[in-house]
Short mmCIF file of C-alpha atoms and ligand atoms in Angstrom, two decimals:
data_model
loop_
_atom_site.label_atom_id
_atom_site.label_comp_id
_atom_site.label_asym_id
_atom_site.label_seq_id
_atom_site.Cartn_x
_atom_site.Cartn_y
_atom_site.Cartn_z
CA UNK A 17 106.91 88.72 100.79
CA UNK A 18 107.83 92.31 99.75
CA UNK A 19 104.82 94.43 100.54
CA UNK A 20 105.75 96.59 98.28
CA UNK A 21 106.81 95.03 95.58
CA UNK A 22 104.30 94.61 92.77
CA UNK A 23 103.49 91.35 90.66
CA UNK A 24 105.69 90.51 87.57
CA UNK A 25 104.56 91.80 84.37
CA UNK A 26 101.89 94.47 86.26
CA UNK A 27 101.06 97.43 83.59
CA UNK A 28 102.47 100.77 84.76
CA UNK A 29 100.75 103.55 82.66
CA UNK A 30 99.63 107.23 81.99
CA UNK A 31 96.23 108.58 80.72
CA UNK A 32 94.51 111.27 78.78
CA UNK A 33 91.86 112.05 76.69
CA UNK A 34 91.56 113.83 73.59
CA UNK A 35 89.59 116.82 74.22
CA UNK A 36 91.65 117.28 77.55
CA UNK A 37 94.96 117.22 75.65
CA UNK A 38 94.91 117.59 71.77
CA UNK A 39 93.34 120.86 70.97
CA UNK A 40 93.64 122.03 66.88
CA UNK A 41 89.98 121.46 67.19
CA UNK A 42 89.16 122.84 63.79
CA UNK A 43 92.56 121.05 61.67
CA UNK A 44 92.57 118.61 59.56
CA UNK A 45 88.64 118.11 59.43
CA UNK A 46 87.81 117.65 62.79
CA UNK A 47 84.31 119.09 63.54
CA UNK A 48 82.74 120.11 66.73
CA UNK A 49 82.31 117.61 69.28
CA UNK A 50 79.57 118.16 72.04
CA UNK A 51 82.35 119.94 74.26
CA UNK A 52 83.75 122.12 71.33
CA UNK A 53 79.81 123.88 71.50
CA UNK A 54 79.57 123.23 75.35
CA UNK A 55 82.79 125.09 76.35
CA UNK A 56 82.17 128.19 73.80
CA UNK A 57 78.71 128.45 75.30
CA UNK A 58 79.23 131.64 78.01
CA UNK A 59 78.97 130.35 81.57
CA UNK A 60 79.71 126.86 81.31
CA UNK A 61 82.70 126.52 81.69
CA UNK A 62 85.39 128.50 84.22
CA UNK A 63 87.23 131.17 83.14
CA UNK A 64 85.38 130.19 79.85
CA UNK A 65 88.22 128.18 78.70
CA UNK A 66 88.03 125.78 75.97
CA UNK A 67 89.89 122.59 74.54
CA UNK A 68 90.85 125.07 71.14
CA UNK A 69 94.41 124.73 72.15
CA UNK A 70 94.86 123.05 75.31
CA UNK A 71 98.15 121.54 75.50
CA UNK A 72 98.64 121.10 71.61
CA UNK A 73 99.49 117.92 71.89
CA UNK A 74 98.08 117.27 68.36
CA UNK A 75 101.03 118.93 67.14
CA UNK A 76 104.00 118.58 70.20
CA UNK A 77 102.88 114.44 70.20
CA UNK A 78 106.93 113.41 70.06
CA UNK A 79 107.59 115.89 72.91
CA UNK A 80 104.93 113.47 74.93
CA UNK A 81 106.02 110.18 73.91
CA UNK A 82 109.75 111.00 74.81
CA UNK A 83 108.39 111.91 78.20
CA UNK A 84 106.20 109.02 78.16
CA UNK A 85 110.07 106.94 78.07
CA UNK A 86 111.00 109.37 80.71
CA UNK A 87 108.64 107.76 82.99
CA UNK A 88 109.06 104.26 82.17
CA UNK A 89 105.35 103.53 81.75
CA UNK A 90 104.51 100.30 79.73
CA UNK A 91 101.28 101.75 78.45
CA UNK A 92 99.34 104.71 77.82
CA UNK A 93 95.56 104.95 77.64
CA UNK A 94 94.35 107.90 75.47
CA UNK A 95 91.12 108.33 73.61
CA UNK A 96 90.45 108.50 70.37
CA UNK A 97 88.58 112.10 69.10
CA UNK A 98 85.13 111.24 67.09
CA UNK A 99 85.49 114.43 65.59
CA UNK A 100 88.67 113.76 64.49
CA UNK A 101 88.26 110.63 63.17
CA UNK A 102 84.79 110.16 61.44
CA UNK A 103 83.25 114.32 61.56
CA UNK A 104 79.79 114.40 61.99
CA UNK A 105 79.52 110.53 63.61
CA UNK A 106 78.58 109.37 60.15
CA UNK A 107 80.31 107.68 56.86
CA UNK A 108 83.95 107.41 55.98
CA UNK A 109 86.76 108.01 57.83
CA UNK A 110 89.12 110.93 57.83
CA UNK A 111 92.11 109.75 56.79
CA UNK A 112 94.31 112.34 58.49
CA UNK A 113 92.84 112.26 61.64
CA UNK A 114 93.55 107.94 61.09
CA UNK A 115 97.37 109.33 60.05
CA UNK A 116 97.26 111.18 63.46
CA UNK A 117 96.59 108.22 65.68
CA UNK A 118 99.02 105.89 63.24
CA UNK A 119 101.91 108.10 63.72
CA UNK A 120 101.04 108.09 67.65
CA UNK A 121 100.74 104.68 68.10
CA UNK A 122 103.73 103.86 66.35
CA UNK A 123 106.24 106.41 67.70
CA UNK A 124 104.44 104.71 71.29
CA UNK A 125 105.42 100.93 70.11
CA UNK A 126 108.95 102.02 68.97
CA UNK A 127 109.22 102.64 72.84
CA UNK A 128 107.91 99.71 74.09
CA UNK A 129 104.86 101.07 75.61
CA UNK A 130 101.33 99.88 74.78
CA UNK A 131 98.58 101.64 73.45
CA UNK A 132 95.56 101.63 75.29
CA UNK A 133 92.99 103.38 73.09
CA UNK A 134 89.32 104.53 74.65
CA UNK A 135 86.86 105.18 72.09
CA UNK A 136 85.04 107.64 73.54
CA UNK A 137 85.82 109.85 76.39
CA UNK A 138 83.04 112.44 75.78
CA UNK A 139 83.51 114.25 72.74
CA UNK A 140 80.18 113.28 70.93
CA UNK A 141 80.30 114.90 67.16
CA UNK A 142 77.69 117.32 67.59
CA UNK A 143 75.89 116.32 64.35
CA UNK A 144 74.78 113.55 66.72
CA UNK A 145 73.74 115.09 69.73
CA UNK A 146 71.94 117.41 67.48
CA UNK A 147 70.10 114.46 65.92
CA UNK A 148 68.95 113.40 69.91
CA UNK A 149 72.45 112.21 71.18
CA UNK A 150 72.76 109.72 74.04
CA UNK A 151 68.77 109.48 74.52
CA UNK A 152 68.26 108.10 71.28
CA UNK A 153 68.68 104.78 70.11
CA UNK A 154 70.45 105.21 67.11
CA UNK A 155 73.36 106.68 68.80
CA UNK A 156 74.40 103.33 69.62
CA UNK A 157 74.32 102.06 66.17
CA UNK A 158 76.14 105.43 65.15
CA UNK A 159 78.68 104.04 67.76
CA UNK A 160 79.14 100.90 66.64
CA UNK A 161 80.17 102.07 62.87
CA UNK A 162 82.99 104.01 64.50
CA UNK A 163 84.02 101.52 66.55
CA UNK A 164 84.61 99.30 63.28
CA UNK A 165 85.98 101.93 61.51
CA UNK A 166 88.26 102.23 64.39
CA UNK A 167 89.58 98.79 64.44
CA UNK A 168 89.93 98.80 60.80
CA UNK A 169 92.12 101.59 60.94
CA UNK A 170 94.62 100.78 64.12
CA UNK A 171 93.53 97.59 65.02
CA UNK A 172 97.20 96.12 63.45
CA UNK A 173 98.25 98.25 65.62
CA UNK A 174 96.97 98.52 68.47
CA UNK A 175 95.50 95.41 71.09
CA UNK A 176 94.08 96.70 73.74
CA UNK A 177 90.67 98.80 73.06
CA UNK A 178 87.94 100.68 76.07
CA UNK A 179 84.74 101.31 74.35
CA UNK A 180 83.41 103.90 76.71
CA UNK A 181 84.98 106.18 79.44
CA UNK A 182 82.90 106.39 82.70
CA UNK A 183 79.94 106.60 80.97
CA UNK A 184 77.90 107.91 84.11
CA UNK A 185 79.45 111.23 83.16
CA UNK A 186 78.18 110.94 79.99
CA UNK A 187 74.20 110.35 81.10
CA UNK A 188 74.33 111.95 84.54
CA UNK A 189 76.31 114.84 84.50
CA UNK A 190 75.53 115.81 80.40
CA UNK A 191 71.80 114.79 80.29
CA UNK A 192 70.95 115.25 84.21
CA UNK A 193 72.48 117.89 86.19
CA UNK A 194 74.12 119.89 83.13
CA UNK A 195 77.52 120.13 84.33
CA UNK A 196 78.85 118.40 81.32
CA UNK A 197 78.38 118.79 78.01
CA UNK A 198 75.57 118.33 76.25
CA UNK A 199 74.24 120.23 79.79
CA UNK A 200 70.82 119.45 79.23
CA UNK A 201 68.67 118.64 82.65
CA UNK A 202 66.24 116.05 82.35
CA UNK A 203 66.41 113.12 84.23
CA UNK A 204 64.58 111.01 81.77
CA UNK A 205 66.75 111.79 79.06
CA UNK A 206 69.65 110.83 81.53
CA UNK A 207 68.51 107.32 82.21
CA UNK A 208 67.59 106.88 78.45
CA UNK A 209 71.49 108.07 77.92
CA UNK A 210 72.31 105.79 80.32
CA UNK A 211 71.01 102.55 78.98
CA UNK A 212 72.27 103.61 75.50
CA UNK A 213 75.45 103.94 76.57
CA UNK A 214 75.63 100.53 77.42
CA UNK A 215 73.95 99.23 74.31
CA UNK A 216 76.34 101.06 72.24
CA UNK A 217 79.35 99.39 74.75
CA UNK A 218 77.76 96.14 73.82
CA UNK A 219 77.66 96.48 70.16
CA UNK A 220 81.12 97.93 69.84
CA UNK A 221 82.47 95.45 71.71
CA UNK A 222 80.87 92.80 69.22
CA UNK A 223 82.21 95.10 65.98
CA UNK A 224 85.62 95.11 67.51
CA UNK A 225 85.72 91.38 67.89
CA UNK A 226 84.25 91.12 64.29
CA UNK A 227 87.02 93.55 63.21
CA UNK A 228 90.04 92.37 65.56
CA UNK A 229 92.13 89.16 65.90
CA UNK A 230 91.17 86.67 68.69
CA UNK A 231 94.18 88.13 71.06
CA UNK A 232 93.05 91.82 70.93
CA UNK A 233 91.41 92.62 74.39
CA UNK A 234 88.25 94.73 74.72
CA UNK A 235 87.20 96.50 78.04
CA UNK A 236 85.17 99.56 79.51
CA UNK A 237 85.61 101.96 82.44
CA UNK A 238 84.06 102.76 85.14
CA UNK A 239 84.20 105.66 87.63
CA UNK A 240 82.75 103.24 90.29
CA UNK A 241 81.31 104.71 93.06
CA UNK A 242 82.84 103.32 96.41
CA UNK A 243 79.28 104.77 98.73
CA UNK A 244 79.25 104.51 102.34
CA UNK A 245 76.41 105.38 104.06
CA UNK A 246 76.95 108.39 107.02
CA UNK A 247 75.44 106.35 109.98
CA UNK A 248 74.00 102.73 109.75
CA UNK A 249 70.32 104.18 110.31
CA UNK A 250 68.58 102.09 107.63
CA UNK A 251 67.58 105.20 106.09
CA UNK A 252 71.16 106.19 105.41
CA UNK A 253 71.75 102.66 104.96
CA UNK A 254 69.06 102.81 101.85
CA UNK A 255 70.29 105.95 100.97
CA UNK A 256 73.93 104.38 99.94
CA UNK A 257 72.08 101.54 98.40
CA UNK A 258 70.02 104.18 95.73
CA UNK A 259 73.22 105.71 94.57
CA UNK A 260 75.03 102.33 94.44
CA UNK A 261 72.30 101.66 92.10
CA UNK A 262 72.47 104.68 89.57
CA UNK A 263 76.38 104.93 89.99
CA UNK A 264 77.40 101.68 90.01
CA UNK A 265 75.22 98.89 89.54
CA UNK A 266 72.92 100.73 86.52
CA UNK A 267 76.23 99.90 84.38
CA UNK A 268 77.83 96.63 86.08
CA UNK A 269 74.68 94.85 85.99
CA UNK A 270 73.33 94.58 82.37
CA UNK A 271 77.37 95.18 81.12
CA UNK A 272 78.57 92.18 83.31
CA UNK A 273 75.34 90.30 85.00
CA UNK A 274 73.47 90.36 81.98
CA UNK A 275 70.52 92.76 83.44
CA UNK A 276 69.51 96.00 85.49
CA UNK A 277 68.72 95.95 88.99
CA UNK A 278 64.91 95.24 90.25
CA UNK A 279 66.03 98.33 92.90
CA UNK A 280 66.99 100.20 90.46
CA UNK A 281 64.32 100.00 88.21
CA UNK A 282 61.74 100.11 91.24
CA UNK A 283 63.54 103.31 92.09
CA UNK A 284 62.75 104.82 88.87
CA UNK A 285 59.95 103.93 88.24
CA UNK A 286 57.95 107.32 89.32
CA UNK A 287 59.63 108.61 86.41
CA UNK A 288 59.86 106.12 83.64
CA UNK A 289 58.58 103.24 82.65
CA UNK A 290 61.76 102.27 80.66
CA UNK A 291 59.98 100.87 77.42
CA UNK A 292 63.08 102.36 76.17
CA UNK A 293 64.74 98.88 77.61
CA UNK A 294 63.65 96.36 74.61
CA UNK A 295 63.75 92.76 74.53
CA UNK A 296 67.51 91.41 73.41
CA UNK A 297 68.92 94.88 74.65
CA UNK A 298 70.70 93.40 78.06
CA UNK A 299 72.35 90.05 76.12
CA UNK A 300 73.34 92.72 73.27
CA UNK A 301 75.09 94.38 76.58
CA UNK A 302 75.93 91.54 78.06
CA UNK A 303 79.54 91.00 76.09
CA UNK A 304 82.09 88.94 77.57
CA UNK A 305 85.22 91.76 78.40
CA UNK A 306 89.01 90.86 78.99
CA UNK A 307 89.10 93.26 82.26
CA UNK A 308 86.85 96.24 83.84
CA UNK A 309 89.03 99.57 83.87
CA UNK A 310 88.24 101.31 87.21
CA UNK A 311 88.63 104.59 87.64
CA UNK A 312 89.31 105.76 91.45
CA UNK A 313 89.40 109.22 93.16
CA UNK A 314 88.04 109.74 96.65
CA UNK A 315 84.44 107.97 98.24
CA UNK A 316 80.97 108.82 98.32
CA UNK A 317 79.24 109.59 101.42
CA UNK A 318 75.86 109.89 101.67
CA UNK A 319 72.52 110.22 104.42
CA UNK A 320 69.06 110.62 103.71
CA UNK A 321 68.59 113.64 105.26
CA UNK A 322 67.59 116.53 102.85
CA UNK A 323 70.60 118.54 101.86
CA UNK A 324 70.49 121.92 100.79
CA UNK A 325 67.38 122.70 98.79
CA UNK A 326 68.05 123.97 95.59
CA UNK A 327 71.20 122.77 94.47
CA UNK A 328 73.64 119.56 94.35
CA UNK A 329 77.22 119.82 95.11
CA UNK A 330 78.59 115.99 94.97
CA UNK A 331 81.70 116.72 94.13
CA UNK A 332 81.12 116.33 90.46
CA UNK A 333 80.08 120.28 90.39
CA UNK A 334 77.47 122.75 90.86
CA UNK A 335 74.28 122.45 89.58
CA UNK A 336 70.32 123.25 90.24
CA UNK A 337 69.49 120.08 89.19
CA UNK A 338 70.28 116.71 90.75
CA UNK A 339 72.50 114.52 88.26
CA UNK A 340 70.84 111.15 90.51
CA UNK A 341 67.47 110.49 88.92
CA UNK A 342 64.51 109.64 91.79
CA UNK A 343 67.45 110.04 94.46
CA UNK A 344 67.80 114.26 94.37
CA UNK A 345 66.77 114.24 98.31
CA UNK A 346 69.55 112.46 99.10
CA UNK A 347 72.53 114.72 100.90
CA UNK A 348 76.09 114.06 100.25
CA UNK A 349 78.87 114.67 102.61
CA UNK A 350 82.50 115.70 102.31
CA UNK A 351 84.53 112.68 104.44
CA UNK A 352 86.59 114.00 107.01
CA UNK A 353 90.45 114.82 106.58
CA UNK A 354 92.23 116.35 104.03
CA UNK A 355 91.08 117.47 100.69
CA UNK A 356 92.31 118.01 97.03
CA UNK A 357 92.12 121.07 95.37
CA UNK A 358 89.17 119.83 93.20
CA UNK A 359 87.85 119.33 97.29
CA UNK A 360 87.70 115.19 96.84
CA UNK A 361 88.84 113.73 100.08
CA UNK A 362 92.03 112.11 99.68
CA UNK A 363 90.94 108.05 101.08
CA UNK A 364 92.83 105.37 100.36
CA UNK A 365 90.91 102.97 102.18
CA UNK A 366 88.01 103.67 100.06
CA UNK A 367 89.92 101.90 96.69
CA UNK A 368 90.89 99.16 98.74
CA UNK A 369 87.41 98.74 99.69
CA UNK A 370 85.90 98.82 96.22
CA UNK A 371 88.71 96.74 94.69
CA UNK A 372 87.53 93.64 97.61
CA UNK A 373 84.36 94.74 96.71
CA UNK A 374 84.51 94.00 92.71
CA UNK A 375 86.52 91.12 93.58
CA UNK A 376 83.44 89.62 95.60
CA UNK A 377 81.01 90.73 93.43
CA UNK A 378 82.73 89.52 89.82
CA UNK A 379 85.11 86.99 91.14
CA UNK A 380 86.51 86.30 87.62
CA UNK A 381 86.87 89.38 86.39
CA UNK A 382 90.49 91.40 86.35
CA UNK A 383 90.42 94.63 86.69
CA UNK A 384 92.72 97.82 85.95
CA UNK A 385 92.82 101.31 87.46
CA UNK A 386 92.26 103.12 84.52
CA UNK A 387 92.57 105.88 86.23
CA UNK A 388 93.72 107.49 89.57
CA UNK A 389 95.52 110.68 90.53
CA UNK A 390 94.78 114.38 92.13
CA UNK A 391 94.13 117.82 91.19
CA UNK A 392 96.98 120.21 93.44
CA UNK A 393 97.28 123.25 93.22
CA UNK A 394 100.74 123.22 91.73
CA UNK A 395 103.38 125.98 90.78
CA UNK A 396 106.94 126.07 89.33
CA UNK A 397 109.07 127.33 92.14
CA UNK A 398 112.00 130.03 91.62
CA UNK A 399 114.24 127.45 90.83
CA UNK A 400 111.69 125.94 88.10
CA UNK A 401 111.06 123.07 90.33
CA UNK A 402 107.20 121.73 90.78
CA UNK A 403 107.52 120.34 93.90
CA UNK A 404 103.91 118.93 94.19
CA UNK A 405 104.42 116.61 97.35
CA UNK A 406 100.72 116.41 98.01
CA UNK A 407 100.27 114.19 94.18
CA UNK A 408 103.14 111.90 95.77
CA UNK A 409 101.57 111.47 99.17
CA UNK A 410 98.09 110.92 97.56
CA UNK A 411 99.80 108.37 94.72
CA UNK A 412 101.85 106.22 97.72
CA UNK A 413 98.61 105.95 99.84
CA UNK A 414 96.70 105.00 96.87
CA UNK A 415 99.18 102.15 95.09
CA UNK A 416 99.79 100.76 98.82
CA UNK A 417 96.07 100.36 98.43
CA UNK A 418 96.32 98.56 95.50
CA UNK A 419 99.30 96.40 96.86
CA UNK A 420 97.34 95.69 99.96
CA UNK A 421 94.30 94.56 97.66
CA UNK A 422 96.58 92.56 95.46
CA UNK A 423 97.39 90.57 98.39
CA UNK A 424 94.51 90.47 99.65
CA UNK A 425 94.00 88.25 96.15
CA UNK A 426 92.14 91.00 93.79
CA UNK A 427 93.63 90.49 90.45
CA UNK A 428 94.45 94.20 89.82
CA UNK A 429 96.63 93.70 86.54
CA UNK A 430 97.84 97.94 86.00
CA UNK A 431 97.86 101.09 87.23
CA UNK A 432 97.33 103.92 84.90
CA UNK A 433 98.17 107.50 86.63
CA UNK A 434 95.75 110.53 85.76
CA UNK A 435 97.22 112.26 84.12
CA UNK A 436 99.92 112.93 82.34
CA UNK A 437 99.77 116.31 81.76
CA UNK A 438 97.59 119.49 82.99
CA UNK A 439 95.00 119.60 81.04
CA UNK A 440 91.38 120.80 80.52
CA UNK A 441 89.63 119.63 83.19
CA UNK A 442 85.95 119.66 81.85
CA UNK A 443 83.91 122.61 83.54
CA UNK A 444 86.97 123.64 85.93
CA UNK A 445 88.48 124.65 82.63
CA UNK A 446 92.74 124.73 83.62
CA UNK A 447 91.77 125.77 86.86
CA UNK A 448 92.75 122.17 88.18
CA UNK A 449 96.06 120.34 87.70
CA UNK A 450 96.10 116.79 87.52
CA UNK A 451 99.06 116.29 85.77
CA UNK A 452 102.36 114.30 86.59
CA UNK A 453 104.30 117.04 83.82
CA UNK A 454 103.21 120.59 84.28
CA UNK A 455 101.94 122.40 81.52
CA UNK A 456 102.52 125.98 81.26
CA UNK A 457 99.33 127.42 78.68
CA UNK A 458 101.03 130.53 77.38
CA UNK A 459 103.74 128.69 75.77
CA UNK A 460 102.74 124.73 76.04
CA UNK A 461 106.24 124.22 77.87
CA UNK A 462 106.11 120.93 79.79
CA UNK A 463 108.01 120.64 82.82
CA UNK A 464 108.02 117.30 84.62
CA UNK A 465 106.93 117.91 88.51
CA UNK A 466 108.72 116.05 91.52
CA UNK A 467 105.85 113.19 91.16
CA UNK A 468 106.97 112.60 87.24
CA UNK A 469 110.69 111.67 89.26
CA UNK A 470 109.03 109.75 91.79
CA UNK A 471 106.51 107.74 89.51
CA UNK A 472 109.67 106.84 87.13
CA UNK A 473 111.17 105.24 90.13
CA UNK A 474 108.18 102.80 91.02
CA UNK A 475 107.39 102.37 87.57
CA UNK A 476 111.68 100.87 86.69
CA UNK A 477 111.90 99.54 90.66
CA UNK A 478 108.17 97.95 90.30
CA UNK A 479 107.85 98.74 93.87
CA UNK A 480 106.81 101.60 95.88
CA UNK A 481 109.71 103.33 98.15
CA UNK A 482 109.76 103.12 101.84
CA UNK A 483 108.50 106.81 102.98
CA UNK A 484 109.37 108.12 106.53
CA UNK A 485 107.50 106.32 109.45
CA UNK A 486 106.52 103.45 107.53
CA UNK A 487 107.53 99.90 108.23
CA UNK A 488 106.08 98.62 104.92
O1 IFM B 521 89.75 114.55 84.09
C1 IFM B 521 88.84 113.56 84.42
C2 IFM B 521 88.79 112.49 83.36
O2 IFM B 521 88.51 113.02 82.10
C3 IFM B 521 87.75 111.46 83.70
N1 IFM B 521 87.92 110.96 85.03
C4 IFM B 521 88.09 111.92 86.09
C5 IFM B 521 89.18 112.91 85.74
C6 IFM B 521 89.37 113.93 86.88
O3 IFM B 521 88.17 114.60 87.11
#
């Protein structure tokens, strides 16, 4: 067998997400999404950049698809802007914003690659977070509509359809800690978010099958958390299982089980009494899916020890307030090695891990990487060359960990690389660079970087090259 050879018909894609890439925030009726008011609020975000503009891709959309061809991918996953398409999370659709997402789709099927659309990766219409947002129950319901409304619109078009985009972000980091937009800090409101979230996953998922022919596929992502504990004290050992709990299984279990975790709730329980959770609410959840997206960076190590009083730096940034609800004393380490410039380690082993993991854990499940991919910090060299060596290092040790799985029998069915282009990068602003095409902001030039050349290749080859001192 060729090691490195992938299976027939495996997806090769590209992602983004609309806030990250699209800017004209205020054109054709789009209205402020929870990030539009986040980002122009002083202090939240670095350099106090915002998605106004990003990398107009609203209006250079052709320019994107032709490099899209460029790299060969099959597919691209991109999210669909509330805003854009039904202002204020409420009543009729916007018909250019639908005309925006038509013209996409169709210049992206006249290529042969397949649209991948994500209903919501973040951008909450402020109208609704200023009616209570993810806390409140309704939100869900506000959800569904658009989800119908969605499918109505593209659904001729388009198959394959992710109701929600890591959706711990959404609670943890927007409702918890604060380093996301709506950046309030109460870990109540978090888990209420949290358990929302997945209603309104289950109830779009039953309006898109209501909506969609029996072949269209429906899905979620996950940022799941691949924890290891620092030593195998039981301590540390119990400190891993808490944040399993609120990363991981707080989401996998009602979305794919069919209920929450007796840990997790016992966990919690100091703080809420989750009457929130009514009776139908986990088989309303509970929806059967076509895959699980995964989306994969770097592990999470953890210890029970006390870290730093007074703030919580887990990677997912800076923040008085502890984005784990009834688990802020745990400390979290940096894993040894190297780093990215977002300071993730770069660990291969730890998506193999997790993919064996899922594959115990939902046997019958396939799964995608929805997303994977590093922040460097890139530049475009004297000759106008990004030669961003690091991104093809990290994207070789990470598909020969998806390979490996693979044969290891985990049905991993595509590979979407994050990201396509530089873009806004949530509170880091443009600081960070996770892009396979460089973006230059002044001008919105794109210039594809040494990994765009290299991801072509394994994307027409299906198969990753040999690299120096490597016998396959
Ligand atoms: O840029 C984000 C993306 O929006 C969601 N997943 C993680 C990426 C890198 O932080």
């Amino acid at each position: 067998m060729d090691t490195n050879r992938f299976p027939q018909g495996f997806t090769w894609g590209t992602a983004t997400a609309a806030y990250q890439i699209e800017g004209a925030a205020s054109v054709d009726g789009r209205t402020p999404s929870i990030w539009d008011t986040y980002s122009h609020t002083p202090g939240r975000v670095r350099n106090g950049d915002t998605g106004d503009v990003a990398t107009d891709h609203y209006h250079r959309w052709r320019e994107d698809v032709a490099i899209m061809a460029d790299l060969g991918v099959s597919a691209y996953r991109f999210s669909l802007s509330w805003p854009r398409v039904q202002p204020t999370g409420r009543g009729p659709a916007v018909q250019k914003g639908l005309d925006f997402y038509r013209a996409l789709t169709d210049a992206l099927l006249e290529n042969g690659i397949e649209p991948v659309v994500t209903l919501y990766h973040w951008d909450l219409p402020q109208e609704l977070e200023d009616a209570g947002g993810w806390p409140e129950r309704v939100t869900s319901d506000r959800f569904a509509d658009y989800a119908a409304l969605a499918a109505r619109a593209l659904g001729d078009r388009v198959k394959t359809w992710t109701t929600l985009n890591e959706p711990w972000c959404s609670a943890f980091l927007g409702y918890g800690s604060g380093v996301h937009a709506p950046g309030r800090t109460d870990p109540v409101a978090a888990l209420r978010a949290a358990h929302h979230l997945n209603l309104a996953h289950g109830k779009a998922v039953q309006a898109l099958r209501a909506e969609l022919p029996a072949s269209a596929r429906a899905s979620i992502t996950l940022n799941i958390h691949h924890v290891r504990a620092l030593t195998e004290s039981a301590e540390d050992v119990d400190a891993a299982r808490r944040i399993d709990a609120l990363a991981n299984r707080m989401f996998t279990g009602p979305i794919l089980e069919g209920r929450y975790p007796q840990d997790l709730l016992d966990d919690t329980a100091g703080l809420t009494d989750w009457s929130f959770l009514r009776n139908g609410d986990t088989d309303a959840i509970h929806q059967p899916l076509d895959f699980l997206g995964v989306n994969y960076y770097t592990p999470t190590l953890v210890s029970a020890a006390t870290g730093e009083a007074g703030h919580h730096s887990d990677g997912h940034g800076m923040s008085d307030h502890s984005p784990w609800p009834g688990a802020g004393h745990i400390a979290f380490h940096r894993p040894a090695g190297s780093t990215t410039a977002m300071g993730w380690a770069v660990d291969p082993t730890g998506l193999y891990d997790l993919l064996v993991r899922l594959k115990a854990d939902f046997p019958a499940m396939p799964l995608m990487i929805t997303e994977n991919g590093a922040a460097f910090d890139d530049y475009v060299d004297p000759e106008g060359e990004v030669r961003d060596l690091e991104r093809i290092a990290y994207l070789h040790g990470h598909l020969s960990a998806v390979r490996r799985a693979i044969a290891a029998g985990v049905d991993v069915r595509g590979y979407f690389l994050w990201s396509l282009l530089d873009n806004f990068e949530w509170g880091y602003g443009y600081s960070k660079r996770f892009g396979a095409v460089f973006v230059d902001y002044p001008t919105g030039r794109r210039i594809p970087k040494a990994s765009a050349r290299w991801y072509a290749d394994v994307t027409r080859t299906g198969s990753l090259p040999e690299r120096r001192g490597e016998t396959g």
